[in-house]
mmCIF file of C-alpha atoms and ligand atoms in Angstrom:
data_model
loop_
_atom_site.group_PDB
_atom_site.id
_atom_site.type_symbol
_atom_site.label_atom_id
_atom_site.label_comp_id
_atom_site.label_asym_id
_atom_site.label_seq_id
_atom_site.Cartn_x
_atom_site.Cartn_y
_atom_site.Cartn_z
ATOM 1 C CA MET A 1 89.644 112.309 101.070
ATOM 2 C CA LYS A 2 89.002 110.608 97.731
ATOM 3 C CA ASN A 3 86.731 107.680 96.982
ATOM 4 C CA LEU A 4 87.383 105.672 93.851
ATOM 5 C CA GLU A 5 85.815 102.484 92.616
ATOM 6 C CA VAL A 6 87.018 99.568 90.508
ATOM 7 C CA LYS A 7 84.258 97.966 88.417
ATOM 8 C CA ILE A 8 85.219 95.070 86.206
ATOM 9 C CA PRO A 9 82.353 94.611 83.737
ATOM 10 C CA GLN A 10 83.094 91.037 82.607
ATOM 11 C CA THR A 11 83.085 89.570 86.111
ATOM 12 C CA GLN A 12 80.971 92.196 87.880
ATOM 13 C CA LYS A 13 83.691 92.570 90.499
ATOM 14 C CA GLN A 14 83.506 95.902 92.238
ATOM 15 C CA TYR A 15 85.389 97.440 95.161
ATOM 16 C CA PRO A 16 86.107 100.808 96.741
ATOM 17 C CA ILE A 17 89.466 102.512 97.150
ATOM 18 C CA THR A 18 89.791 105.358 99.637
ATOM 19 C CA ILE A 19 92.745 107.731 99.682
ATOM 20 C CA GLU A 20 92.970 109.873 102.793
ATOM 21 C CA GLN A 21 95.106 111.515 105.457
ATOM 22 C CA ASP A 22 92.904 110.677 108.446
ATOM 23 C CA LYS A 23 94.499 109.512 111.725
ATOM 24 C CA ILE A 24 95.884 105.993 111.530
ATOM 25 C CA GLU A 25 94.084 105.084 114.780
ATOM 26 C CA ASN A 26 90.753 105.411 112.927
ATOM 27 C CA LEU A 27 91.689 102.838 110.310
ATOM 28 C CA LYS A 28 90.752 99.687 112.229
ATOM 29 C CA THR A 29 87.127 100.777 112.686
ATOM 30 C CA LYS A 30 86.837 101.597 108.985
ATOM 31 C CA ILE A 31 88.253 98.197 107.996
ATOM 32 C CA LEU A 32 86.016 96.325 110.442
ATOM 33 C CA ASN A 33 82.990 98.147 109.024
ATOM 34 C CA VAL A 34 83.821 96.724 105.604
ATOM 35 C CA ILE A 35 84.373 93.167 106.792
ATOM 36 C CA ARG A 36 81.265 93.444 109.002
ATOM 37 C CA GLY A 37 81.694 91.121 111.939
ATOM 38 C CA GLN A 38 83.702 88.449 110.196
ATOM 39 C CA LYS A 39 86.768 86.953 111.839
ATOM 40 C CA PHE A 40 90.039 88.159 110.363
ATOM 41 C CA LEU A 41 93.768 87.617 110.245
ATOM 42 C CA VAL A 42 96.042 90.640 109.805
ATOM 43 C CA VAL A 43 99.239 90.047 107.841
ATOM 44 C CA ILE A 44 101.470 92.988 108.671
ATOM 45 C CA SER A 45 105.004 94.007 107.761
ATOM 46 C CA GLU A 46 107.464 93.868 110.661
ATOM 47 C CA LYS A 47 108.536 97.495 110.110
ATOM 48 C CA VAL A 48 104.963 98.767 109.953
ATOM 49 C CA ASN A 49 104.079 96.749 113.029
ATOM 50 C CA LYS A 50 106.964 98.330 114.953
ATOM 51 C CA LEU A 51 105.996 101.833 113.916
ATOM 52 C CA TYR A 52 102.205 101.620 113.895
ATOM 53 C CA GLY A 53 101.233 98.318 115.579
ATOM 54 C CA ASP A 54 99.959 100.000 118.754
ATOM 55 C CA THR A 55 98.236 102.808 116.865
ATOM 56 C CA LEU A 56 96.468 100.367 114.552
ATOM 57 C CA GLY A 57 95.214 98.452 117.569
ATOM 58 C CA PHE A 58 95.124 94.839 116.343
ATOM 59 C CA THR A 59 96.034 92.254 118.994
ATOM 60 C CA THR A 60 99.093 89.968 118.781
ATOM 61 C CA GLU A 61 96.782 86.962 118.314
ATOM 62 C CA GLU A 62 95.115 88.632 115.335
ATOM 63 C CA LYS A 63 98.430 89.287 113.575
ATOM 64 C CA PHE A 64 100.963 87.429 111.472
ATOM 65 C CA VAL A 65 104.057 89.646 111.434
ATOM 66 C CA LEU A 66 106.054 89.250 108.229
ATOM 67 C CA LYS A 67 109.731 90.167 108.013
ATOM 68 C CA ASP A 68 110.490 92.719 105.307
ATOM 69 C CA GLY A 69 112.074 91.948 101.939
ATOM 70 C CA GLU A 70 111.179 90.330 98.624
ATOM 71 C CA LYS A 71 112.616 86.981 99.749
ATOM 72 C CA GLU A 72 109.833 86.686 102.366
ATOM 73 C CA LYS A 73 107.256 86.236 99.586
ATOM 74 C CA ASN A 74 107.919 82.508 99.636
ATOM 75 C CA PHE A 75 106.265 79.097 100.062
ATOM 76 C CA SER A 76 107.335 78.812 103.673
ATOM 77 C CA ASN A 77 105.553 82.018 104.743
ATOM 78 C CA TYR A 78 102.579 81.159 102.537
ATOM 79 C CA LYS A 79 102.206 77.888 104.480
ATOM 80 C CA LYS A 80 102.757 79.581 107.852
ATOM 81 C CA ILE A 81 99.984 82.103 107.173
ATOM 82 C CA LEU A 82 97.621 79.362 105.980
ATOM 83 C CA ASP A 83 98.397 77.367 109.118
ATOM 84 C CA LYS A 84 97.710 80.382 111.323
ATOM 85 C CA ALA A 85 94.390 80.988 109.516
ATOM 86 C CA LEU A 86 93.461 77.318 109.973
ATOM 87 C CA LYS A 87 94.427 77.433 113.647
ATOM 88 C CA MET A 88 92.226 80.522 114.071
ATOM 89 C CA GLN A 89 89.468 78.537 112.338
ATOM 90 C CA LEU A 90 88.797 81.219 109.760
ATOM 91 C CA THR A 91 85.911 80.161 107.550
ATOM 92 C CA ARG A 92 84.873 81.141 104.042
ATOM 93 C CA LYS A 93 83.032 84.120 105.511
ATOM 94 C CA ASP A 94 86.177 85.517 107.122
ATOM 95 C CA ALA A 95 88.886 87.819 105.849
ATOM 96 C CA ILE A 96 92.580 88.553 105.593
ATOM 97 C CA ILE A 97 93.823 92.112 106.076
ATOM 98 C CA ALA A 98 97.149 92.971 104.412
ATOM 99 C CA VAL A 99 98.990 95.891 106.016
ATOM 100 C CA GLY A 100 102.311 96.690 104.353
ATOM 101 C CA GLY A 101 104.019 97.043 100.997
ATOM 102 C CA GLY A 102 103.818 94.933 97.859
ATOM 103 C CA VAL A 103 105.343 91.856 99.462
ATOM 104 C CA VAL A 104 102.692 91.710 102.195
ATOM 105 C CA GLY A 105 99.848 92.515 99.777
ATOM 106 C CA ASP A 106 100.922 89.929 97.198
ATOM 107 C CA LEU A 107 101.497 87.167 99.737
ATOM 108 C CA ALA A 108 98.430 87.830 101.906
ATOM 109 C CA GLY A 109 96.300 88.223 98.777
ATOM 110 C CA PHE A 110 97.559 84.900 97.441
ATOM 111 C CA VAL A 111 96.721 83.219 100.746
ATOM 112 C CA ALA A 112 93.237 84.765 100.566
ATOM 113 C CA SER A 113 92.795 83.561 96.977
ATOM 114 C CA THR A 114 93.498 79.930 97.909
ATOM 115 C CA TYR A 115 92.296 79.589 101.521
ATOM 116 C CA MET A 116 89.072 77.563 101.375
ATOM 117 C CA ARG A 117 89.036 78.354 97.625
ATOM 118 C CA GLY A 118 89.026 82.073 98.279
ATOM 119 C CA ILE A 119 88.091 84.427 101.097
ATOM 120 C CA ASP A 120 87.877 88.214 101.280
ATOM 121 C CA TYR A 121 90.972 90.342 101.719
ATOM 122 C CA ILE A 122 91.529 93.995 102.370
ATOM 123 C CA GLN A 123 94.564 95.906 101.134
ATOM 124 C CA VAL A 124 96.110 98.553 103.386
ATOM 125 C CA PRO A 125 99.181 99.622 101.385
ATOM 126 C CA THR A 126 101.829 101.429 103.406
ATOM 127 C CA THR A 127 104.474 102.045 100.731
ATOM 128 C CA LEU A 128 104.176 104.385 97.765
ATOM 129 C CA LEU A 129 104.701 101.476 95.383
ATOM 130 C CA ALA A 130 101.850 99.516 96.925
ATOM 131 C CA CYS A 131 99.619 102.625 96.995
ATOM 132 C CA VAL A 132 100.028 103.440 93.314
ATOM 133 C CA ASP A 133 100.338 99.970 91.886
ATOM 134 C CA SER A 134 100.331 96.608 93.645
ATOM 135 C CA SER A 135 97.367 97.072 96.014
ATOM 136 C CA VAL A 136 94.986 97.696 93.108
ATOM 137 C CA GLY A 137 94.161 95.259 90.327
ATOM 138 C CA GLY A 138 94.261 91.885 92.042
ATOM 139 C CA LYS A 139 97.621 90.481 90.999
ATOM 140 C CA VAL A 140 98.627 88.268 93.922
ATOM 141 C CA ALA A 141 101.567 85.890 93.985
ATOM 142 C CA ILE A 142 104.552 84.339 95.667
ATOM 143 C CA ASN A 143 108.031 83.806 94.253
ATOM 144 C CA SER A 144 109.615 80.470 93.386
ATOM 145 C CA ASP A 145 113.255 79.453 93.057
ATOM 146 C CA PHE A 146 112.701 79.815 89.314
ATOM 147 C CA GLY A 147 111.635 83.453 89.432
ATOM 148 C CA LYS A 148 109.483 86.226 90.778
ATOM 149 C CA ASN A 149 105.676 85.991 91.012
ATOM 150 C CA LEU A 150 105.621 82.663 89.179
ATOM 151 C CA ILE A 151 102.903 81.206 91.415
ATOM 152 C CA GLY A 152 99.865 83.419 91.681
ATOM 153 C CA SER A 153 96.429 84.406 90.555
ATOM 154 C CA PHE A 154 94.183 87.333 89.735
ATOM 155 C CA TYR A 155 92.096 87.915 92.842
ATOM 156 C CA GLN A 156 90.581 91.303 93.583
ATOM 157 C CA PRO A 157 90.492 92.704 97.137
ATOM 158 C CA LYS A 158 87.245 93.599 98.879
ATOM 159 C CA ALA A 159 88.485 97.133 99.556
ATOM 160 C CA VAL A 160 91.684 99.198 99.497
ATOM 161 C CA PHE A 161 92.434 101.736 102.240
ATOM 162 C CA ILE A 162 95.227 104.170 101.399
ATOM 163 C CA ASN A 163 96.370 106.447 104.208
ATOM 164 C CA THR A 164 99.160 108.780 103.102
ATOM 165 C CA ASN A 165 100.384 109.229 106.700
ATOM 166 C CA PHE A 166 102.211 105.899 106.361
ATOM 167 C CA LEU A 167 104.375 107.477 103.659
ATOM 168 C CA LYS A 168 105.943 109.945 106.101
ATOM 169 C CA THR A 169 108.085 107.257 107.699
ATOM 170 C CA LEU A 170 108.997 105.329 104.552
ATOM 171 C CA ASP A 171 112.764 105.286 104.054
ATOM 172 C CA ASP A 172 114.071 107.325 101.138
ATOM 173 C CA ARG A 173 115.010 104.341 99.032
ATOM 174 C CA GLN A 174 111.562 102.750 99.394
ATOM 175 C CA TYR A 175 109.911 106.078 98.651
ATOM 176 C CA LYS A 176 111.974 106.447 95.468
ATOM 177 C CA THR A 177 111.112 102.914 94.394
ATOM 178 C CA GLY A 178 107.442 103.970 94.444
ATOM 179 C CA LEU A 179 108.289 107.021 92.379
ATOM 180 C CA GLY A 180 109.718 104.616 89.785
ATOM 181 C CA GLU A 181 106.205 103.216 89.282
ATOM 182 C CA VAL A 182 104.748 106.749 89.288
ATOM 183 C CA VAL A 183 106.928 107.802 86.348
ATOM 184 C CA LYS A 184 105.958 104.577 84.590
ATOM 185 C CA TYR A 185 102.314 105.766 84.598
ATOM 186 C CA MET A 186 103.407 109.095 83.164
ATOM 187 C CA PHE A 187 105.033 107.438 80.132
ATOM 188 C CA ILE A 188 102.041 105.157 79.419
ATOM 189 C CA GLU A 189 99.179 107.569 80.184
ATOM 190 C CA LYS A 190 97.690 107.898 76.663
ATOM 191 C CA SER A 191 97.746 104.150 76.118
ATOM 192 C CA CYS A 192 95.750 103.540 79.332
ATOM 193 C CA LEU A 193 92.718 104.849 77.397
ATOM 194 C CA CYS A 194 91.368 106.503 80.526
ATOM 195 C CA LYS A 195 88.225 108.558 79.832
ATOM 196 C CA GLU A 196 89.581 111.453 81.903
ATOM 197 C CA ASP A 197 92.537 113.487 80.678
ATOM 198 C CA LEU A 198 94.701 113.346 83.799
ATOM 199 C CA ASN A 199 97.900 114.854 82.412
ATOM 200 C CA LEU A 200 100.246 113.201 84.886
ATOM 201 C CA SER A 201 103.338 114.606 83.170
ATOM 202 C CA ASN A 202 102.154 118.168 83.844
ATOM 203 C CA PHE A 203 101.265 117.325 87.418
ATOM 204 C CA ILE A 204 104.707 115.827 87.990
ATOM 205 C CA SER A 205 106.571 118.682 86.255
ATOM 206 C CA GLU A 206 104.680 121.298 88.276
ATOM 207 C CA ASN A 207 104.982 119.554 91.639
ATOM 208 C CA ILE A 208 108.331 117.830 91.546
ATOM 209 C CA ASP A 209 109.692 119.541 94.689
ATOM 210 C CA LYS A 210 106.533 118.867 96.660
ATOM 211 C CA ILE A 211 106.562 115.243 95.515
ATOM 212 C CA LEU A 212 110.176 114.856 96.617
ATOM 213 C CA SER A 213 109.473 116.530 99.964
ATOM 214 C CA ARG A 214 106.391 114.289 100.468
ATOM 215 C CA ASN A 215 103.784 117.012 100.689
ATOM 216 C CA LEU A 216 100.791 114.870 101.663
ATOM 217 C CA ASN A 217 98.201 116.945 99.780
ATOM 218 C CA VAL A 218 100.207 116.597 96.596
ATOM 219 C CA LEU A 219 100.808 112.912 97.253
ATOM 220 C CA GLU A 220 97.095 112.315 97.685
ATOM 221 C CA LEU A 221 96.489 113.830 94.228
ATOM 222 C CA LEU A 222 99.434 111.985 92.705
ATOM 223 C CA ILE A 223 98.206 108.636 94.027
ATOM 224 C CA GLU A 224 94.696 109.426 92.808
ATOM 225 C CA ILE A 225 95.932 110.058 89.247
ATOM 226 C CA CYS A 226 98.048 106.895 89.168
ATOM 227 C CA ILE A 227 95.216 104.770 90.524
ATOM 228 C CA LYS A 228 92.731 106.226 88.047
ATOM 229 C CA LEU A 229 95.077 105.137 85.265
ATOM 230 C CA LYS A 230 95.486 101.698 86.801
ATOM 231 C CA ILE A 231 91.716 101.317 87.238
ATOM 232 C CA ALA A 232 91.147 102.271 83.591
ATOM 233 C CA VAL A 233 93.556 99.533 82.468
ATOM 234 C CA VAL A 234 92.336 96.836 84.866
ATOM 235 C CA GLU A 235 88.682 97.474 84.014
ATOM 236 C CA GLN A 236 89.469 96.910 80.337
ATOM 237 C CA ASP A 237 91.731 93.894 80.822
ATOM 238 C CA GLU A 238 91.756 92.335 84.285
ATOM 239 C CA GLN A 239 93.735 89.237 83.326
ATOM 240 C CA GLU A 240 96.475 90.798 81.212
ATOM 241 C CA LYS A 241 95.346 89.328 77.905
ATOM 242 C CA GLY A 242 96.288 92.552 76.098
ATOM 243 C CA LEU A 243 96.121 96.133 77.326
ATOM 244 C CA ARG A 244 97.275 95.411 80.895
ATOM 245 C CA LYS A 245 100.686 94.435 79.499
ATOM 246 C CA ILE A 246 101.456 98.148 79.192
ATOM 247 C CA LEU A 247 101.764 98.281 82.990
ATOM 248 C CA ASN A 248 104.941 96.280 82.439
ATOM 249 C CA PHE A 249 106.619 99.291 80.822
ATOM 250 C CA GLY A 250 110.274 99.158 81.878
ATOM 251 C CA HIS A 251 109.736 95.773 83.546
ATOM 252 C CA THR A 252 111.252 93.342 81.005
ATOM 253 C CA TYR A 253 114.731 94.766 81.531
ATOM 254 C CA GLY A 254 113.902 95.666 85.155
ATOM 255 C CA HIS A 255 112.928 92.123 86.129
ATOM 256 C CA ALA A 256 116.056 90.802 84.382
ATOM 257 C CA ILE A 257 118.258 93.033 86.543
ATOM 258 C CA GLU A 258 116.426 92.005 89.700
ATOM 259 C CA ASN A 259 116.804 88.369 88.718
ATOM 260 C CA ILE A 260 120.539 88.617 87.919
ATOM 261 C CA THR A 261 121.241 90.387 91.217
ATOM 262 C CA LYS A 262 118.949 88.004 93.157
ATOM 263 C CA TYR A 263 116.626 90.792 94.304
ATOM 264 C CA ARG A 264 119.285 92.034 96.725
ATOM 265 C CA LYS A 265 121.156 94.838 95.022
ATOM 266 C CA TYR A 266 118.461 97.027 93.491
ATOM 267 C CA THR A 267 114.942 97.905 94.523
ATOM 268 C CA HIS A 268 112.102 97.168 92.116
ATOM 269 C CA GLY A 269 111.747 100.869 91.302
ATOM 270 C CA GLU A 270 115.458 101.274 90.592
ATOM 271 C CA ALA A 271 115.286 98.281 88.251
ATOM 272 C CA VAL A 272 112.132 99.615 86.540
ATOM 273 C CA VAL A 273 113.617 103.086 86.010
ATOM 274 C CA SER A 274 116.723 101.433 84.526
ATOM 275 C CA GLY A 275 114.336 99.469 82.294
ATOM 276 C CA ILE A 276 112.561 102.681 81.264
ATOM 277 C CA LYS A 277 115.869 104.254 80.237
ATOM 278 C CA PHE A 278 116.706 101.087 78.342
ATOM 279 C CA VAL A 279 113.431 101.056 76.372
ATOM 280 C CA PHE A 280 113.791 104.736 75.504
ATOM 281 C CA ALA A 281 117.217 104.021 74.012
ATOM 282 C CA LEU A 282 115.877 100.944 72.207
ATOM 283 C CA ALA A 283 112.841 102.818 70.844
ATOM 284 C CA GLU A 284 115.034 105.617 69.536
ATOM 285 C CA LYS A 285 117.412 103.107 67.949
ATOM 286 C CA ARG A 286 114.439 101.471 66.185
ATOM 287 C CA GLY A 287 113.127 104.845 64.963
ATOM 288 C CA LEU A 288 109.951 104.718 67.056
ATOM 289 C CA ILE A 289 110.546 108.009 68.861
ATOM 290 C CA ASP A 290 112.687 111.053 68.181
ATOM 291 C CA LYS A 291 115.717 112.202 70.154
ATOM 292 C CA ASN A 292 113.791 115.079 71.750
ATOM 293 C CA TYR A 293 111.362 112.804 73.509
ATOM 294 C CA ARG A 294 114.188 110.655 74.780
ATOM 295 C CA TYR A 295 116.025 113.744 76.096
ATOM 296 C CA TRP A 296 112.831 114.986 77.715
ATOM 297 C CA ALA A 297 112.348 111.609 79.416
ATOM 298 C CA GLU A 298 115.950 111.482 80.631
ATOM 299 C CA ASP A 299 115.709 115.022 81.902
ATOM 300 C CA ILE A 300 112.611 114.387 84.013
ATOM 301 C CA LEU A 301 114.062 111.125 85.323
ATOM 302 C CA SER A 302 117.259 112.957 86.312
ATOM 303 C CA LYS A 303 115.209 115.333 88.510
ATOM 304 C CA PHE A 304 114.256 112.383 90.693
ATOM 305 C CA ASN A 305 117.889 111.347 90.986
ATOM 306 C CA PHE A 306 117.077 107.654 90.626
ATOM 307 C CA LYS A 307 119.828 105.127 91.071
ATOM 308 C CA VAL A 308 120.122 103.649 87.582
ATOM 309 C CA VAL A 309 121.790 100.417 86.526
ATOM 310 C CA SER A 310 123.319 100.131 83.069
ATOM 311 C CA ASP A 311 126.487 98.082 82.931
ATOM 312 C CA PHE A 312 125.438 94.428 82.748
ATOM 313 C CA PRO A 313 126.905 92.146 80.066
ATOM 314 C CA HIS A 314 124.409 91.865 77.203
ATOM 315 C CA GLU A 315 124.391 88.039 77.139
ATOM 316 C CA LYS A 316 123.443 87.927 80.810
ATOM 317 C CA ILE A 317 120.613 90.375 80.330
ATOM 318 C CA ILE A 318 119.274 88.520 77.279
ATOM 319 C CA LYS A 319 119.362 85.204 79.151
ATOM 320 C CA ALA A 320 117.491 86.697 82.095
ATOM 321 C CA MET A 321 114.947 88.457 79.842
ATOM 322 C CA LYS A 322 114.165 85.128 78.159
ATOM 323 C CA LEU A 323 113.023 83.806 81.560
ATOM 324 C CA ASP A 324 110.406 86.535 81.739
ATOM 325 C CA LYS A 325 106.773 85.358 81.878
ATOM 326 C CA LYS A 326 106.168 87.533 78.824
ATOM 327 C CA ALA A 327 108.923 85.941 76.705
ATOM 328 C CA ASP A 328 107.641 84.075 73.660
ATOM 329 C CA PHE A 329 109.876 81.369 72.128
ATOM 330 C CA ASN A 330 113.070 83.084 71.110
ATOM 331 C CA LYS A 331 111.595 86.570 71.131
ATOM 332 C CA ILE A 332 111.550 88.967 74.025
ATOM 333 C CA THR A 333 108.553 91.170 74.604
ATOM 334 C CA PHE A 334 108.994 94.845 75.385
ATOM 335 C CA ILE A 335 106.590 97.697 75.895
ATOM 336 C CA LEU A 336 108.244 100.505 73.934
ATOM 337 C CA PRO A 337 107.451 104.219 73.759
ATOM 338 C CA VAL A 338 106.055 105.165 70.349
ATOM 339 C CA ASP A 339 104.977 108.739 71.000
ATOM 340 C CA TYR A 340 104.704 111.182 73.899
ATOM 341 C CA PHE A 341 103.091 109.169 76.740
ATOM 342 C CA ALA A 342 102.058 106.367 74.396
ATOM 343 C CA VAL A 343 103.478 102.839 74.231
ATOM 344 C CA GLN A 344 103.085 99.614 72.243
ATOM 345 C CA GLU A 345 104.074 95.988 72.635
ATOM 346 C CA PHE A 346 106.930 94.607 70.474
ATOM 347 C CA SER A 347 108.474 91.130 70.329
ATOM 348 C CA LEU A 348 112.125 91.284 69.358
ATOM 349 C CA LEU A 349 114.855 88.764 68.622
ATOM 350 C CA PRO A 350 117.965 89.079 70.808
ATOM 351 C CA ASP A 351 120.051 90.559 67.979
ATOM 352 C CA GLU A 352 117.433 93.278 67.406
ATOM 353 C CA ILE A 353 117.893 94.493 70.976
ATOM 354 C CA PHE A 354 121.525 95.535 71.431
HETATM 355 N N1 LIG B 1 101.880 95.838 88.430
HETATM 356 C C1 LIG B 1 101.400 95.563 87.154
HETATM 357 C C2 LIG B 1 99.987 95.094 87.109
HETATM 358 O O1 LIG B 1 99.287 95.178 88.100
HETATM 359 O O2 LIG B 1 99.562 94.639 86.092
#
């Protein structure tokens, strides 16, 4: 078991993250200890509820069961959850518990951030992607017809409970999508300016088979490293004014692909890994990195056998990238590799890209 802590100096926000392999039936007691007698509403993914609903032990009345899929992170479900919370007469002292992947965490967190101007919420991530990335750092949002995560806020959870047992039943594609975010951390490690030298690339290279076969001891360590990197970034820049942008490595191109294919064809991780390959090619073309680093990156990515996307018409990609929240006038912002495990932000005109 590992205990980590997020401490944001500017706002004095502080919360614990536990990473463990304890029995899932013990989770409810641990969560209730943190929310200490408050009323609560559990927002839970339909899949997780089917597999673990009985084991977790929350009653039907306490739960809002959310269908799975990015399209569920919408206004309609946002309103339904608010209505359920109002019907249950949750007050400002009460809490929302999010049990599921990034969609559940983002949506439930956004409800928590706006219900009665903000109530507590607890993150219980059940996908690898949510464990290593979205459950930590307080980005909460819903999607709009105009794009992904366009309505949201920065709102930190009260606690994060990671139990690696949930990862055993994750389908292969969802597991791989989480690995897409894991490799992202590897490529940005030096730029996270973490005080500890975590050497994620070594850890990944040495444990690749165990990672792929979901060895839970190795996964616990892997998640710990990724979260330490995320904590380092979030503590320095909670609201993405500067440093936190590096967490978008691979995402400018990745989000464009997701947008073009309406979030149906590729998972987020598949899109991000495609984006990582794209920025490696772009960085080499612009003389920022040498061929050897690009080959090394492609080689390690190939070991994970990610499904990669590469054949979209350039005009379509450019148009979609211009819709990105990070786009600035005519220029498109990328986080590009500049050295081994180091990245920097660049704003490029469309004709500097292809
Ligand atoms: N997932 C990127 C961030 O939390 O900033």
